Amino acid sequence: AQSVTQLDSQVPVFEEAPVELRCNYSSSVSVYLFWYVQYPNQGLQLLLKYLSGSTLVKGINGFEAEFNKSQTSFHLRKPSVHISDTAEYFCAVSYSGAGSYQLTFGKGTKLSVIP
Amino acid sequence: GAGVSQSPSNKVTEKGKDVELRCDPISGHTALYWYRQRLGQGLEFLIYFQGNSAPDKSGLPSDRFSAERTGESVSTLTIQRTQQEDSAVYLCASSLLGVDYGYTFGSGTRLTVV
């Protein structure tokens, strides 16, 4: 079964500093990979996704992620964070192929941006 | 509508009572999903509807949980004889055809069983 590990449950970072949120998944087959963001008292919003092609994926709000098949990782990065980036971030994976509708989510990483 | 709408946003119920949660997906989205988010946990898949196909109920934790969807419209998740461990945020999402399009989530229903 698929599993997703987000190694850091909480990440504090100063405003305008870079940040990396780590995500590793377990799989030996092709996968689709996603990052979602959840702002306080809101639903999850898609940040970016990797389906195929270029391993560097750019998303909304200046975030990007790099798919590394050999390390089964999909880390999320932003070169300079803002206060408004304070939220919880979830990595998710699904199999590509028939029946690939179910997402397996990590437990989330709470990003706190410090002024 | 413009987004996925869930109601109620908050529900407090007594242990043993039945509750019904509603999800109104984005018009035209054929796929609809229910997830559960317990405090400090990742999202847990509950059930998936795709068009008129038989739903995938493999994530429902017990027979106290059931869900229905009429065509490609509203879905209801029913929990019978609620228990304290049912307390969680129940999230609904819809998507156009499949997961590769990404899900659009509703804001969720926070269920508290006292």
Short mmCIF file of C-alpha atoms in Angstrom, two decimals:
data_model
loop_
_atom_site.label_atom_id
_atom_site.label_comp_id
_atom_site.label_asym_id
_atom_site.label_seq_id
_atom_site.Cartn_x
_atom_site.Cartn_y
_atom_site.Cartn_z
CA ALA A 1 0.00 0.00 0.00
CA GLN A 2 1.03 3.53 -0.67
CA SER A 3 2.31 5.63 2.18
CA VAL A 4 3.48 9.22 2.40
CA THR A 5 5.90 10.51 5.01
CA GLN A 6 6.20 14.16 5.86
CA LEU A 7 9.21 14.19 8.12
CA ASP A 8 8.53 17.53 9.80
CA SER A 9 5.28 18.12 11.63
CA GLN A 10 6.13 21.78 12.26
CA VAL A 11 8.50 24.14 10.50
CA PRO A 12 9.09 27.66 11.83
CA VAL A 13 10.87 30.04 9.48
CA PHE A 14 11.53 33.76 9.43
CA GLU A 15 9.84 35.94 6.86
CA GLU A 16 11.76 36.25 3.57
CA ALA A 17 13.86 33.17 4.38
CA PRO A 18 13.78 30.09 2.14
CA VAL A 19 11.88 26.98 3.16
CA GLU A 20 11.81 23.31 2.19
CA LEU A 21 9.03 20.96 3.29
CA ARG A 22 10.01 17.35 2.87
CA CYS A 23 7.89 14.55 1.47
CA ASN A 24 8.82 10.94 0.77
CA TYR A 25 6.56 8.28 -0.62
CA SER A 26 6.74 4.53 -0.89
CA SER A 27 6.32 3.16 -4.35
CA SER A 28 8.04 1.20 -7.03
CA VAL A 29 5.56 2.12 -9.76
CA SER A 30 4.58 5.29 -11.52
CA VAL A 31 2.86 7.84 -9.34
CA TYR A 32 1.11 11.15 -9.43
CA LEU A 33 2.26 13.55 -6.72
CA PHE A 34 0.54 16.57 -5.22
CA TRP A 35 0.98 19.28 -2.65
CA TYR A 36 -2.05 20.83 -1.02
CA VAL A 37 -2.23 23.80 1.35
CA GLN A 38 -4.80 24.29 4.08
CA TYR A 39 -5.20 27.77 5.52
CA PRO A 40 -6.86 28.08 8.94
CA ASN A 41 -10.55 27.15 8.86
CA GLN A 42 -10.49 26.52 5.13
CA GLY A 43 -10.54 23.51 2.85
CA LEU A 44 -7.48 22.17 1.07
CA GLN A 45 -6.25 23.98 -2.02
CA LEU A 46 -4.07 22.44 -4.72
CA LEU A 47 -0.61 24.04 -4.82
CA LEU A 48 0.97 21.97 -7.55
CA LYS A 49 1.06 18.51 -9.07
CA TYR A 50 3.45 16.19 -10.87
CA LEU A 51 1.95 13.86 -13.45
CA SER A 52 4.80 13.36 -15.92
CA GLY A 53 7.48 15.28 -17.81
CA SER A 54 9.75 17.82 -16.19
CA THR A 55 10.72 16.86 -12.68
CA LEU A 56 10.60 20.48 -11.51
CA VAL A 57 7.04 21.60 -11.04
CA LYS A 58 6.00 25.17 -10.40
CA GLY A 59 2.82 25.98 -8.54
CA ILE A 60 0.89 28.90 -7.17
CA ASN A 61 2.20 31.50 -4.73
CA GLY A 62 5.83 31.00 -5.80
CA PHE A 63 6.10 27.40 -4.62
CA GLU A 64 7.86 24.68 -6.56
CA ALA A 65 8.59 21.01 -6.02
CA GLU A 66 11.05 18.55 -7.48
CA PHE A 67 10.22 14.94 -8.22
CA ASN A 68 13.15 12.66 -7.46
CA LYS A 69 12.33 9.11 -8.49
CA SER A 70 15.52 7.53 -7.16
CA GLN A 71 14.95 9.01 -3.72
CA THR A 72 11.14 8.70 -3.92
CA SER A 73 10.85 12.29 -2.80
CA PHE A 74 8.78 15.31 -3.75
CA HIS A 75 10.03 18.16 -1.58
CA LEU A 76 8.29 21.53 -1.66
CA ARG A 77 10.36 24.72 -1.76
CA LYS A 78 9.95 28.46 -1.74
CA PRO A 79 12.92 30.85 -1.95
CA SER A 80 11.35 33.59 0.18
CA VAL A 81 8.32 33.06 2.40
CA HIS A 82 5.68 35.58 3.42
CA ILE A 83 3.53 35.81 6.51
CA SER A 84 0.59 34.76 4.37
CA ASP A 85 2.26 31.38 3.72
CA THR A 86 1.51 30.34 7.29
CA ALA A 87 -0.64 27.24 6.82
CA GLU A 88 -0.57 23.47 6.88
CA TYR A 89 0.85 21.69 3.85
CA PHE A 90 -0.05 18.18 2.79
CA CYS A 91 1.79 15.95 0.36
CA ALA A 92 -0.30 13.32 -1.45
CA VAL A 93 0.32 10.48 -3.88
CA SER A 94 -1.72 8.26 -6.14
CA TYR A 95 -0.87 5.53 -8.59
CA SER A 96 -0.99 6.53 -12.22
CA GLY A 97 -3.11 4.15 -14.22
CA ALA A 98 -6.50 2.55 -13.97
CA GLY A 99 -8.24 3.16 -10.66
CA SER A 100 -5.82 5.91 -9.73
CA TYR A 101 -8.48 8.06 -8.16
CA GLN A 102 -7.57 7.66 -4.53
CA LEU A 103 -5.08 9.99 -2.89
CA THR A 104 -2.95 8.94 0.06
CA PHE A 105 -2.04 11.93 2.18
CA GLY A 106 0.80 12.59 4.55
CA LYS A 107 0.09 13.84 8.06
CA GLY A 108 0.88 17.42 7.11
CA THR A 109 3.52 20.01 7.95
CA LYS A 110 2.55 23.19 9.74
CA LEU A 111 4.55 26.09 8.38
CA SER A 112 4.78 29.09 10.69
CA VAL A 113 6.30 32.24 9.24
CA ILE A 114 7.79 34.49 11.89
CA PRO A 115 7.84 38.25 11.27
CA GLY B 1 -21.65 26.51 -7.95
CA ALA B 2 -18.23 28.10 -7.83
CA GLY B 3 -16.81 25.69 -5.29
CA VAL B 4 -17.55 22.60 -3.26
CA SER B 5 -20.09 23.40 -0.59
CA GLN B 6 -20.44 21.44 2.63
CA SER B 7 -23.04 21.72 5.34
CA PRO B 8 -23.22 22.10 8.22
CA SER B 9 -19.82 23.66 8.86
CA ASN B 10 -19.98 22.56 12.47
CA LYS B 11 -22.00 19.84 14.17
CA VAL B 12 -22.08 18.88 17.81
CA THR B 13 -24.01 15.73 18.58
CA GLU B 14 -24.56 13.41 21.47
CA LYS B 15 -23.05 9.96 21.46
CA GLY B 16 -25.46 7.47 19.94
CA LYS B 17 -27.27 9.94 17.69
CA ASP B 18 -27.26 9.78 13.91
CA VAL B 19 -25.81 12.62 11.82
CA GLU B 20 -26.02 13.49 8.15
CA LEU B 21 -23.39 15.55 6.38
CA ARG B 22 -23.99 17.12 3.01
CA CYS B 23 -21.71 17.87 0.08
CA ASP B 24 -22.60 19.84 -3.02
CA PRO B 25 -19.83 19.38 -5.62
CA ILE B 26 -18.79 21.63 -8.45
CA SER B 27 -21.22 21.38 -11.33
CA GLY B 28 -19.89 19.02 -13.98
CA HIS B 29 -17.45 17.23 -11.71
CA THR B 30 -18.17 13.56 -12.13
CA ALA B 31 -15.98 12.34 -9.28
CA LEU B 32 -16.74 12.94 -5.61
CA TYR B 33 -14.75 11.88 -2.58
CA TRP B 34 -15.19 11.89 1.17
CA TYR B 35 -12.19 12.06 3.49
CA ARG B 36 -11.87 12.25 7.25
CA GLN B 37 -9.27 14.39 9.00
CA ARG B 38 -8.68 13.58 12.63
CA LEU B 39 -6.76 16.02 14.79
CA GLY B 40 -3.05 15.78 14.03
CA GLN B 41 -3.56 13.17 11.34
CA GLY B 42 -3.47 13.10 7.58
CA LEU B 43 -6.56 12.74 5.50
CA GLU B 44 -8.18 9.31 5.56
CA PHE B 45 -10.05 8.14 2.45
CA LEU B 46 -13.65 7.10 3.10
CA ILE B 47 -15.56 6.69 -0.14
CA TYR B 48 -15.42 7.57 -3.85
CA PHE B 49 -18.21 8.12 -6.38
CA GLN B 50 -17.63 8.28 -10.13
CA GLY B 51 -20.62 8.97 -12.33
CA ASN B 52 -23.06 6.08 -12.29
CA SER B 53 -20.45 3.46 -11.40
CA ALA B 54 -20.65 1.53 -8.15
CA PRO B 55 -18.94 3.56 -5.42
CA ASP B 56 -15.68 2.48 -3.83
CA LYS B 57 -16.61 2.11 -0.16
CA SER B 58 -13.36 0.48 0.89
CA GLY B 59 -12.40 3.30 3.25
CA LEU B 60 -15.56 3.36 5.36
CA PRO B 61 -14.43 2.43 8.88
CA SER B 62 -17.54 0.54 9.95
CA ASP B 63 -21.09 -0.31 8.92
CA ARG B 64 -22.27 2.72 10.88
CA PHE B 65 -20.98 4.82 7.98
CA SER B 66 -22.83 5.10 4.69
CA ALA B 67 -22.94 7.55 1.82
CA GLU B 68 -25.15 8.22 -1.13
CA ARG B 69 -24.92 10.29 -4.26
CA THR B 70 -27.66 10.93 -6.76
CA GLY B 71 -26.18 11.06 -10.25
CA GLU B 72 -23.49 13.72 -10.39
CA SER B 73 -25.00 15.96 -7.76
CA VAL B 74 -25.29 16.17 -4.01
CA SER B 75 -23.83 13.53 -1.73
CA THR B 76 -24.71 12.78 1.88
CA LEU B 77 -22.54 10.97 4.40
CA THR B 78 -24.48 9.42 7.25
CA ILE B 79 -23.01 8.23 10.51
CA GLN B 80 -25.33 6.16 12.67
CA ARG B 81 -25.01 5.72 16.43
CA THR B 82 -22.12 8.18 16.60
CA GLN B 83 -19.15 7.45 18.84
CA GLN B 84 -16.56 9.81 20.28
CA GLU B 85 -13.92 8.45 17.92
CA ASP B 86 -16.04 9.74 15.04
CA SER B 87 -15.11 13.29 16.03
CA ALA B 88 -13.16 14.75 13.10
CA VAL B 89 -13.40 17.10 10.17
CA TYR B 90 -15.16 15.44 7.26
CA LEU B 91 -13.95 16.77 3.94
CA CYS B 92 -15.64 16.40 0.60
CA ALA B 93 -13.85 16.91 -2.70
CA SER B 94 -14.82 16.71 -6.32
CA SER B 95 -12.83 16.45 -9.50
CA LEU B 96 -13.29 16.42 -13.22
CA LEU B 97 -12.95 12.77 -14.28
CA GLY B 98 -10.00 11.73 -12.14
CA VAL B 99 -7.31 12.47 -9.62
CA ASP B 100 -4.86 13.75 -12.23
CA TYR B 101 -6.97 16.85 -12.50
CA GLY B 102 -6.56 17.43 -8.77
CA TYR B 103 -9.32 17.60 -6.24
CA THR B 104 -11.27 20.70 -5.24
CA PHE B 105 -12.07 20.47 -1.55
CA GLY B 106 -14.90 21.92 0.45
CA SER B 107 -14.27 23.64 3.78
CA GLY B 108 -15.38 20.57 5.67
CA THR B 109 -17.80 19.71 8.46
CA ARG B 110 -16.31 19.66 11.94
CA LEU B 111 -18.11 16.92 13.84
CA THR B 112 -17.85 16.77 17.61
CA VAL B 113 -19.43 13.84 19.45
CA VAL B 114 -19.97 14.50 23.14
#
